Short mmCIF file of C-alpha atoms in Angstrom, two decimals:
data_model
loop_
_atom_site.label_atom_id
_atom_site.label_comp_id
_atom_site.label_asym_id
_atom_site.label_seq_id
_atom_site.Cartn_x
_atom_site.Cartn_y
_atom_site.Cartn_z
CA UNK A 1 -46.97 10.11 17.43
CA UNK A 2 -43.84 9.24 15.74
CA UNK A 3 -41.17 6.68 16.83
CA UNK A 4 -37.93 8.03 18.45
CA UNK A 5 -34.80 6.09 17.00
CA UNK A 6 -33.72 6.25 20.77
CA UNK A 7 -34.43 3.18 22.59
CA UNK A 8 -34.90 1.05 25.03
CA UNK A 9 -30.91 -0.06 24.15
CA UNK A 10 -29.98 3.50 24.83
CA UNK A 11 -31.12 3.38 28.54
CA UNK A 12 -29.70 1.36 31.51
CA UNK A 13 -32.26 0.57 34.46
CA UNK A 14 -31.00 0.88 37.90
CA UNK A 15 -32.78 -2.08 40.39
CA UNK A 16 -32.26 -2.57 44.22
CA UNK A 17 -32.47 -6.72 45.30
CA UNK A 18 -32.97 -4.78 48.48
CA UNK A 19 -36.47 -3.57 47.21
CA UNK A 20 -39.49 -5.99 45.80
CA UNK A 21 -40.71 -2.89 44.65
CA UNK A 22 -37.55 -2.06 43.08
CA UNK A 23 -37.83 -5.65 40.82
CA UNK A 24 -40.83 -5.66 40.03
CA UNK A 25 -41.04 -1.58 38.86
CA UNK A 26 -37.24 -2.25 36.88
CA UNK A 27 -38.47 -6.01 35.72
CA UNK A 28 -41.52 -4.29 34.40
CA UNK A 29 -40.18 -1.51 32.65
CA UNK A 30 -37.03 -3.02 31.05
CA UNK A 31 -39.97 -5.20 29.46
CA UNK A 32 -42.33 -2.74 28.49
CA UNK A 33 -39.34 -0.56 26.35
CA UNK A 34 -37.34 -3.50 25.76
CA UNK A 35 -33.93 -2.57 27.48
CA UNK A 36 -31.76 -5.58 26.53
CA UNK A 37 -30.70 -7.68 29.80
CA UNK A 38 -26.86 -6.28 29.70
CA UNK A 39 -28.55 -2.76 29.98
CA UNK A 40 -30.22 -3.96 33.52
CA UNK A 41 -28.24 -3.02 36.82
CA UNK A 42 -28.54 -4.82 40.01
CA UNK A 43 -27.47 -3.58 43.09
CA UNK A 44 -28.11 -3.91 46.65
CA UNK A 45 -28.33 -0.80 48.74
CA UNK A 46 -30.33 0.95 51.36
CA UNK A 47 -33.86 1.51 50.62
CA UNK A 48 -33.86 4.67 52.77
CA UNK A 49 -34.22 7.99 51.58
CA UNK A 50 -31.21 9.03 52.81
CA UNK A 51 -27.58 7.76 51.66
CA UNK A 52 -24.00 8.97 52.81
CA UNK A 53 -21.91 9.75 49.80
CA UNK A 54 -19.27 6.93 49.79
CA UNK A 55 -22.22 4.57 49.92
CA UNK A 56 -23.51 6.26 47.11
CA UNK A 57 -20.22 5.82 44.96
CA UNK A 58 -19.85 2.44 45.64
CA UNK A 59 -22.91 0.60 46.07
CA UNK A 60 -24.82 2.45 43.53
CA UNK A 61 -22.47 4.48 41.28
CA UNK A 62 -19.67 1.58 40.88
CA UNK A 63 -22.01 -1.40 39.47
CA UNK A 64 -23.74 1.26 37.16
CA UNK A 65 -20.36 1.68 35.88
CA UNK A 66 -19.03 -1.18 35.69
CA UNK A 67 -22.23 -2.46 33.06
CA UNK A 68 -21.58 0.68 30.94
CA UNK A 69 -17.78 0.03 31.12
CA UNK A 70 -18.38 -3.96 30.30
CA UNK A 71 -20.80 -2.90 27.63
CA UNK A 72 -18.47 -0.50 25.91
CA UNK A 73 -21.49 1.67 25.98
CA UNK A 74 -20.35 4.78 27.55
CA UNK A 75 -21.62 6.80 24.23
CA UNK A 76 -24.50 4.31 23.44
CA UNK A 77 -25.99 4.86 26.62
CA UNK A 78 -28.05 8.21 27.19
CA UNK A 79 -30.98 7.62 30.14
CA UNK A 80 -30.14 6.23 33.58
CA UNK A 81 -33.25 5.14 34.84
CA UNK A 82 -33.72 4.63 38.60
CA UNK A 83 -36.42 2.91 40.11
CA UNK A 84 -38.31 2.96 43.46
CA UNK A 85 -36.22 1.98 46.54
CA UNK A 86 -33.04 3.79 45.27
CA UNK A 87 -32.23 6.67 47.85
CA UNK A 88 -33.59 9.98 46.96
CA UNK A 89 -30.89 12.07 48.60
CA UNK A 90 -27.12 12.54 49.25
CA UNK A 91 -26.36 13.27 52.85
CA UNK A 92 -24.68 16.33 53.27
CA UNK A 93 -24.49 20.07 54.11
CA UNK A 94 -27.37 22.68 53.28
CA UNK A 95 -26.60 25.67 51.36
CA UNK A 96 -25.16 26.78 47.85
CA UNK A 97 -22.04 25.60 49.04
CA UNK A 98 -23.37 22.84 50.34
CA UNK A 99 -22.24 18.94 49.50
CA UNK A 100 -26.54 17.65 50.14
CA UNK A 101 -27.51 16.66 46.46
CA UNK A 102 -30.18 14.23 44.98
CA UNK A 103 -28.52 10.54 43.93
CA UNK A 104 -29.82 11.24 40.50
CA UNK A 105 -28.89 14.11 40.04
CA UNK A 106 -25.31 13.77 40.74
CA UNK A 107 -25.86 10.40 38.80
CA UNK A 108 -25.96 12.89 35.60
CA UNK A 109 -22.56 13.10 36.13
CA UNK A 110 -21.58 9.85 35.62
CA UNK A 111 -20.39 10.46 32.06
CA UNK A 112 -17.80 12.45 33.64
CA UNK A 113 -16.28 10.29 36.28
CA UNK A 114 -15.94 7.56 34.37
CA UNK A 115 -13.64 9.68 31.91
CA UNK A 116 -11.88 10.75 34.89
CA UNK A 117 -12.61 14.55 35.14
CA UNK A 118 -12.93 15.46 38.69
CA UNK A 119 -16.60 16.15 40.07
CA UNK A 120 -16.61 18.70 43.28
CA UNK A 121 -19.30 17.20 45.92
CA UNK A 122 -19.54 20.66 47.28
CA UNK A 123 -22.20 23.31 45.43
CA UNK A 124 -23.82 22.96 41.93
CA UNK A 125 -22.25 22.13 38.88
CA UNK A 126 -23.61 23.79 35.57
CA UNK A 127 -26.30 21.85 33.24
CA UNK A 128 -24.22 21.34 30.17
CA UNK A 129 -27.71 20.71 28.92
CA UNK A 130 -29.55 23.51 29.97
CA UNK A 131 -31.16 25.71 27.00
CA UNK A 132 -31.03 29.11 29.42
CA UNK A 133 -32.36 32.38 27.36
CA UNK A 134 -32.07 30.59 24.01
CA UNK A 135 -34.72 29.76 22.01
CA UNK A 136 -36.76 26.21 21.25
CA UNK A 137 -34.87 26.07 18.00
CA UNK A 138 -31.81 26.10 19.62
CA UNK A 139 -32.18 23.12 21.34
CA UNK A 140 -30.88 19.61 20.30
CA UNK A 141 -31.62 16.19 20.66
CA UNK A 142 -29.42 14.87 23.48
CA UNK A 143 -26.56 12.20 21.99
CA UNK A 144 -22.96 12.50 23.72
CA UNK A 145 -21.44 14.14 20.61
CA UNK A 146 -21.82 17.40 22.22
CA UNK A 147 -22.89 16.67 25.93
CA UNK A 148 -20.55 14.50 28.54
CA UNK A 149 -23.25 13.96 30.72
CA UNK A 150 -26.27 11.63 31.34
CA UNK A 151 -30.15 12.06 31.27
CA UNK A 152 -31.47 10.36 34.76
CA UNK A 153 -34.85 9.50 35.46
CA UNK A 154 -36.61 7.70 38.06
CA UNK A 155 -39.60 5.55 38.11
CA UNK A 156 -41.74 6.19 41.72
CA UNK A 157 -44.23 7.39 43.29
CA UNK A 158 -46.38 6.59 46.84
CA UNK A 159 -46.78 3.00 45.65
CA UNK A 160 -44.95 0.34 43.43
CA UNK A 161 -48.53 0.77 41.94
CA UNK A 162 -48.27 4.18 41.14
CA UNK A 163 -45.17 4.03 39.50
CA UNK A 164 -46.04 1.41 37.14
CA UNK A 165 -48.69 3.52 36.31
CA UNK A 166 -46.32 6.29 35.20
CA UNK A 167 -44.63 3.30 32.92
CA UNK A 168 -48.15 2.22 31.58
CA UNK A 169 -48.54 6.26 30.74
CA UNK A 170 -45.35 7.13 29.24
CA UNK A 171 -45.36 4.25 26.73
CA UNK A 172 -48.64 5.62 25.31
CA UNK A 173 -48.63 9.28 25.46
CA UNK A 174 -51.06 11.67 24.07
CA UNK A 175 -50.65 14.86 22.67
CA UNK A 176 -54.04 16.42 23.51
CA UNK A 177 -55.06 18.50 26.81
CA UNK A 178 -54.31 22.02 28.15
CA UNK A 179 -51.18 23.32 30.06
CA UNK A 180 -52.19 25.17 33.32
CA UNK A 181 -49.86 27.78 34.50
CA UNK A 182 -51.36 28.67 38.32
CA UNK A 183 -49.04 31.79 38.74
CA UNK A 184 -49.05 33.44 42.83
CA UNK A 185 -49.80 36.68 41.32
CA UNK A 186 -50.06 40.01 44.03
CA UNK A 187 -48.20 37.46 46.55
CA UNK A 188 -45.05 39.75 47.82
CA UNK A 189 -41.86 37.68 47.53
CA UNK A 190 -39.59 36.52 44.64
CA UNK A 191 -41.96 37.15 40.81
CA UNK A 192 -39.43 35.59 38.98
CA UNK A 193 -41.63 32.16 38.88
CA UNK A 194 -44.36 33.80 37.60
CA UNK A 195 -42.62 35.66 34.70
CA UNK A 196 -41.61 32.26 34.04
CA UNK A 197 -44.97 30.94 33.64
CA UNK A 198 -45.89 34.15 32.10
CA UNK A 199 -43.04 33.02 29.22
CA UNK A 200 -44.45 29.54 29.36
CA UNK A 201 -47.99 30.85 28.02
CA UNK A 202 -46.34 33.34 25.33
CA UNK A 203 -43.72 30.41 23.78
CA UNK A 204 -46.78 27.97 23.92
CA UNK A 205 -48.97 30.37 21.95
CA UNK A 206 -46.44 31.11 19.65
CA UNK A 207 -46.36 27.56 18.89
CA UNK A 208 -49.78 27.53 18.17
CA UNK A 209 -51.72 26.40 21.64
CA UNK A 210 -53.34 29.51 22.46
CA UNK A 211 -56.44 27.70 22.41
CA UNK A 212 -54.62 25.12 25.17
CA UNK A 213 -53.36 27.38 27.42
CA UNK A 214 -54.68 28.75 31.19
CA UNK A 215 -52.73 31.43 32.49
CA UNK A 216 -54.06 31.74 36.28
CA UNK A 217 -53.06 35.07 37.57
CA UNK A 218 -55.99 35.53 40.36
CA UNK A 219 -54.80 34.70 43.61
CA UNK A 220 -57.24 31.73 44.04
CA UNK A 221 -56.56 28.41 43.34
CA UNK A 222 -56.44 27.67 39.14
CA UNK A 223 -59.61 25.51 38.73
CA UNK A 224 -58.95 24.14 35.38
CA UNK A 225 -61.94 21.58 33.70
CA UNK A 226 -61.02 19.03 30.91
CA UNK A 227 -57.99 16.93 30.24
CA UNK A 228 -54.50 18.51 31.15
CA UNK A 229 -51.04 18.08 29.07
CA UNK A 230 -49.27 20.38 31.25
CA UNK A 231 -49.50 21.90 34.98
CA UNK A 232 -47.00 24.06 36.66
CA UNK A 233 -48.04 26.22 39.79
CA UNK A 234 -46.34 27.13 43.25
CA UNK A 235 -47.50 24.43 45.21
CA UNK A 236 -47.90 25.36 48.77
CA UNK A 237 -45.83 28.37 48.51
CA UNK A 238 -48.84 30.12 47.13
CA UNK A 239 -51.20 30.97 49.87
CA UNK A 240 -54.17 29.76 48.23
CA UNK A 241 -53.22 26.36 48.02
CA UNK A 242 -54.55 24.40 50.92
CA UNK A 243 -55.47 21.04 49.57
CA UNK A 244 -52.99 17.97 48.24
CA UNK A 245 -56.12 17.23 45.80
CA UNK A 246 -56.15 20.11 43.17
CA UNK A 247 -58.80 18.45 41.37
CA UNK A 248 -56.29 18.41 38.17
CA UNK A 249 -57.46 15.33 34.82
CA UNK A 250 -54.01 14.30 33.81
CA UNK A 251 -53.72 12.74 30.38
CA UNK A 252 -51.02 9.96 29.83
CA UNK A 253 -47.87 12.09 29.04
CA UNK A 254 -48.84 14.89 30.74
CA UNK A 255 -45.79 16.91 32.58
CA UNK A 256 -46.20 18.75 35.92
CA UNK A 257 -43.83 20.48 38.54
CA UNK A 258 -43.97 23.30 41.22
CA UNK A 259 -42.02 25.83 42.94
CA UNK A 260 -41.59 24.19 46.28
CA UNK A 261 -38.38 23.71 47.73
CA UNK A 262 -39.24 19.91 49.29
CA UNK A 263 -41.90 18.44 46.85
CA UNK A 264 -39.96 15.34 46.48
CA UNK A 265 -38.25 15.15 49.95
CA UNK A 266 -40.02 11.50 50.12
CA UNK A 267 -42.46 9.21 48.48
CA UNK A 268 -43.73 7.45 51.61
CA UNK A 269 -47.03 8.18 50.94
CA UNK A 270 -48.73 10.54 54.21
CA UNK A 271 -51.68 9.51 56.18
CA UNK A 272 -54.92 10.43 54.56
CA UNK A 273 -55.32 12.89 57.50
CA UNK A 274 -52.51 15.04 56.30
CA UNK A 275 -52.77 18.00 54.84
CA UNK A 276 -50.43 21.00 53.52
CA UNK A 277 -49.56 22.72 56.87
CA UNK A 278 -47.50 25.86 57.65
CA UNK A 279 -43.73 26.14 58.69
CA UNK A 280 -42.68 26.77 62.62
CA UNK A 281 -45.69 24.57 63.13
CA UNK A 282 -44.81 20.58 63.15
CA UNK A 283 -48.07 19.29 63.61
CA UNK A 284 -48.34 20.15 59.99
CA UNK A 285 -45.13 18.89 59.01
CA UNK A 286 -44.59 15.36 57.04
CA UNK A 287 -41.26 14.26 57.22
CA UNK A 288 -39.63 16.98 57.99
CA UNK A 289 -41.81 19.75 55.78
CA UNK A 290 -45.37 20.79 55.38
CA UNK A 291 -44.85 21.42 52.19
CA UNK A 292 -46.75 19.55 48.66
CA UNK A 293 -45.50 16.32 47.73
CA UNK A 294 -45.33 15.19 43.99
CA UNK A 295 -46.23 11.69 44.72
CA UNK A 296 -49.62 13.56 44.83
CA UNK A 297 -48.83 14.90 40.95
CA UNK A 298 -48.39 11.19 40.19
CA UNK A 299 -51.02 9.72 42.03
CA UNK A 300 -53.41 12.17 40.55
CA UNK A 301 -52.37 10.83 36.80
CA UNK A 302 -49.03 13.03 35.81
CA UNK A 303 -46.66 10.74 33.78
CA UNK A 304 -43.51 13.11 34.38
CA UNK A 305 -42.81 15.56 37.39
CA UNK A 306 -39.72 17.50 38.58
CA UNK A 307 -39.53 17.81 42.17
CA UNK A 308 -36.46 18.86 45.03
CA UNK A 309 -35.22 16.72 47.50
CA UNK A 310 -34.13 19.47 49.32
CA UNK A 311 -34.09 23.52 49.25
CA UNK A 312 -32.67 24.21 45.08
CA UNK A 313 -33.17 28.36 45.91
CA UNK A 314 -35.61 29.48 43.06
CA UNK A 315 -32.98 29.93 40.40
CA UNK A 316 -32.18 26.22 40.51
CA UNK A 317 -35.73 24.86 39.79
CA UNK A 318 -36.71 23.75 36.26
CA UNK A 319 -38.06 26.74 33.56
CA UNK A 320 -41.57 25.85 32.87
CA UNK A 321 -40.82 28.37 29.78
CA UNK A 322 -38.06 25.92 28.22
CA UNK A 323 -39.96 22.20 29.33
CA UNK A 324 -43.56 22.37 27.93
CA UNK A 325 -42.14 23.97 24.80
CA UNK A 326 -39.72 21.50 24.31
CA UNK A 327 -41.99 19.25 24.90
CA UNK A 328 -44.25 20.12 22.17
CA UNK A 329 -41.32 20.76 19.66
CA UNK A 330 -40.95 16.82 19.79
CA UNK A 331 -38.42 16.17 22.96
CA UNK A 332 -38.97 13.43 24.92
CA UNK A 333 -39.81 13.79 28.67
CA UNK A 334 -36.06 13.16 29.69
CA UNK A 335 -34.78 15.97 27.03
CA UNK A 336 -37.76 18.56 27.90
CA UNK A 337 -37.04 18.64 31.80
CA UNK A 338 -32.96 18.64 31.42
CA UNK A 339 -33.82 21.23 28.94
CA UNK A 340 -34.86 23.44 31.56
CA UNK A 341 -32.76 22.30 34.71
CA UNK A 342 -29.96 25.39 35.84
CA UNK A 343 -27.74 22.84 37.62
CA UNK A 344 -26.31 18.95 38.02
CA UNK A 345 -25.09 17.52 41.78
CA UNK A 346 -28.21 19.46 43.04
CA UNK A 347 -31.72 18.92 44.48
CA UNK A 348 -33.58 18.58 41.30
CA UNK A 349 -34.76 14.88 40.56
CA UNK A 350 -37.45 13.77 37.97
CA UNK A 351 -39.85 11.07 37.71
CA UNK A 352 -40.97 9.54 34.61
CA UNK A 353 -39.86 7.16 31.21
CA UNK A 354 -37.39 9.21 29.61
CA UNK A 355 -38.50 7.82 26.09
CA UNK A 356 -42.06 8.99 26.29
CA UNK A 357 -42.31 11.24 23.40
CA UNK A 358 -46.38 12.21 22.09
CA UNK A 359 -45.25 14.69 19.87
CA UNK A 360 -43.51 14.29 16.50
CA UNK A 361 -39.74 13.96 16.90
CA UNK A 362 -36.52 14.46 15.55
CA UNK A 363 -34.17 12.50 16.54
CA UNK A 364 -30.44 12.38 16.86
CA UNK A 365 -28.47 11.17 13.18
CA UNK A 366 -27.86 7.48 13.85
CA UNK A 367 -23.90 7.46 14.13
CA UNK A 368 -24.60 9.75 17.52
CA UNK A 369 -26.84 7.17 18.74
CA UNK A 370 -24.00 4.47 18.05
CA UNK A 371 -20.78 6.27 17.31
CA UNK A 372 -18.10 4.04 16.11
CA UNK A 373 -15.20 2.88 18.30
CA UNK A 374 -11.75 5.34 17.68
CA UNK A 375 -9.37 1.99 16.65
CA UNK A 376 -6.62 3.96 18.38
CA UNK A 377 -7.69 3.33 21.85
CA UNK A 378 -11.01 0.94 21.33
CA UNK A 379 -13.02 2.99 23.05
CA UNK A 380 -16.26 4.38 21.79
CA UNK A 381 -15.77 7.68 19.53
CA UNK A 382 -16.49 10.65 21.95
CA UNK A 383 -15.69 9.00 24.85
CA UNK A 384 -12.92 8.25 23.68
CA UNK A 385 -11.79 12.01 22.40
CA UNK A 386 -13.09 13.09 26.14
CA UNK A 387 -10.49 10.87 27.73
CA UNK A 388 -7.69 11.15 25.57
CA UNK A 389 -8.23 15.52 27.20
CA UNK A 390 -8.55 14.39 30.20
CA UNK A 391 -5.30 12.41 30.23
CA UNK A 392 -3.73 15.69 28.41
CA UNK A 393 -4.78 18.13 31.05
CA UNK A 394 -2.25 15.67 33.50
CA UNK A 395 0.36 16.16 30.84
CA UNK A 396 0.05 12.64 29.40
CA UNK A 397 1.23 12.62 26.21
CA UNK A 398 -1.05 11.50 23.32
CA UNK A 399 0.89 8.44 22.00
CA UNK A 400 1.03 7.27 25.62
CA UNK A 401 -2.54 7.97 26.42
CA UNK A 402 -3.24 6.08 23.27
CA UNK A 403 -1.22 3.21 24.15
CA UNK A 404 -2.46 3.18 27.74
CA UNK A 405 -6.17 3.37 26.75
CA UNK A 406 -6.04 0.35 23.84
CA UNK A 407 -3.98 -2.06 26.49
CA UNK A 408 -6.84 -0.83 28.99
CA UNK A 409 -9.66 -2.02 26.92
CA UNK A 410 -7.67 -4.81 25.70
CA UNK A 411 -7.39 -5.89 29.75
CA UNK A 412 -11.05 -5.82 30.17
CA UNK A 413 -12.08 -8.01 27.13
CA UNK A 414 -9.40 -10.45 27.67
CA UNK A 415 -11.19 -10.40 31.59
CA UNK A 416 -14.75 -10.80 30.33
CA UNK A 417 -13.62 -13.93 27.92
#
């Protein structure tokens, strides 16, 4: 494994006083990946699930912004990492239209308020990020020379126990292990999914695994044996699946997800009793949804997992065909799911240490990773460009925006002396 020149200085972790769990998870990580103290947000907010939206912006968005602001780090910083006891989920309407979001998702888009560009609550916002039909090779390392937008994270899981386990696991990966693609196969209903995992098997050959990989087509339950990089499967959407134990050996670094619309709806872990049940009958439900959970993914040994806080429709789930690729090409875990995420401000959350990287890497050029400040406004290089449009597209002139940006940052050092 090869050593990312991204760093623990290029993340800011995201604790809640309100949560013991929270400090101790945060505390732990920030340690383990050495995130410098000025990197480390606290906050104090609910430790519910559940958050209204001008909560959101001001208990948790606001202080996140203000140490990124303070820091002069709005290009220096690429991974928001959240940790357990920050709420999952936005309150708001269902639908496509719909203003319901997770908090880190819409946390991705933090790049972009903070320039000032206005950010619709209602309805999904395009993945700036998002390789769509193009090839592994097309993808790039994520800096903010190209992409106003940041990589968000979260550390969780049933237990504070659990997710320090994911931080003991993604700061020593492996590389080894098989990816198991479970498709649904002769199920009636939506087959995009498993031409997705059919794509998944083909891009991972090509890239020489064939040897690695188990493309499940039979409509029982993939049994796989041996260690597992990689798992992807329908959850409880495919009939089969009737058990939260699938029996699965994760190695540390291994990536999993499924198709289910509510697999992250919660991490409160369910009594041992409970099992995946059917909808229209709520003695099978667990918090609102019978439904798979991926606190089981985690709990079974999965270092990073994508999961839906609330209904994404299929389209908005991540690719299994662009994240274990990108994976192996030498992305980290934070660049390999964002990879292959449609949307931002939408139900898609994922769990893991953005830095974890088992495969050999390329990694940004060094003046991305720390662009110099533009000595016309003192504001870090692209952020600075960013701005400087934003300001234009209200018909500020240049040489004022200029002016008004430099006395700006000249404010806020002469308030932090």
């Amino acid at each position: 494994m090869s050593a990312s020149a991204q760093s623990g200085s290029n993340v800011v972790v995201v604790i809640n006083q309100a949560s013991s769990d929270s400090e101790r998870i945060g505390a732990r990580y920030a340690e383990s990946r050495g995130v410098p103290a000025e990197n480390v947000v606290r906050l104090k907010t609910t430790t519910s699930d559940d958050i209204d939206r001008a909560a959101l912006e001001y208990e948790i968005e606001r202080p996140i912004s203000e140490v990124i602001t303070r820091n002069e780090a709005q290009d220096h910083i690429l991974f928001i990492v959240v940790t357990k006891g920050i709420p999952l989920r936005v309150r708001g309407t269902a639908g496509l239209d719909g203003t319901m979001a997770s908090v880190d998702s819409e946390l991705a888009l933090l790049y972009r308020k903070l320039l000032g560009s206005p950010v619709p609550p209602a309805g999904r916002i395009p993945n700036p990020y998002y390789l769509g039909d193009r090839p592994i090779s097309a993808a790039a390392p994520f800096s903010h020379a190209a992409y106003d937008m940041y990589l968000v994270t979260r550390l969780d899981g049933f237990t504070a126990e659990d997710a320090l386990k994911v931080v003991e696991r993604g700061a020593a990966p492996v590389n080894d292990g098989r990816f198991v693609l479970d498709a649904r196969a002769s199920v009636v209903g939506n087959r995009s999914g498993d031409t997705w995992l059919t794509m998944a098997a083909d891009r991972l050959s090509a890239a020489g695994l064939k040897d690695r990989v188990l493309l499940d087509t039979n409509t029982s339950v993939a049994t796989p044996t041996g260690p597992i990089l990689g798992y992807y499967s329908w959850g409880s959407n495919d009939p089969s699946v009737t058990s939260r134990n699938m029996n699965l050996q994760f190695v540390p670094g291994a990536l999993a997800g499924m198709f289910v619309s509510t697999d992250a709806r919660t991490f409160k872990e369910p009594p041992a009793s409970w099992t995946i049940g059917k909808w229209g009958d709520r003695k099978g439900y667990f918090e609102d949804s019978p439904q798979s959970l991926v606190g089981d993914l985690i709990r079974a040994g999965a270092t990073g997992v994508s999961g839906h806080v609330a209904e994404p429709f299929l389209d908005g789930s991540a690719r299994p065909q662009i994240v274990f690729p990108s994976y192996v090409a030498g992305f980290n875990l934070a660049e390999s799911f964002y990879l292959g995420i449609p949307f931002l401000s939408w139900q898609n959350l994922v769990v893991g240490d953005p830095l974890c990287v088992p495969f050999k890497r390329t990694p940004p050029p060094a003046d991305e990773l720390s662009p110099p400040m533009d000595s016309e406004t003192e504001l870090p290089k692209y952020f600075s460009a960013r701005r400087l449009a934003v300001l234009s597209s209200y018909g500020v002139r240049p040489e004022i925006s200029k002016l008004m940006l430099k006395a700006s940052a000249r404010l806020l050092h002469q308030d932090l002396k």
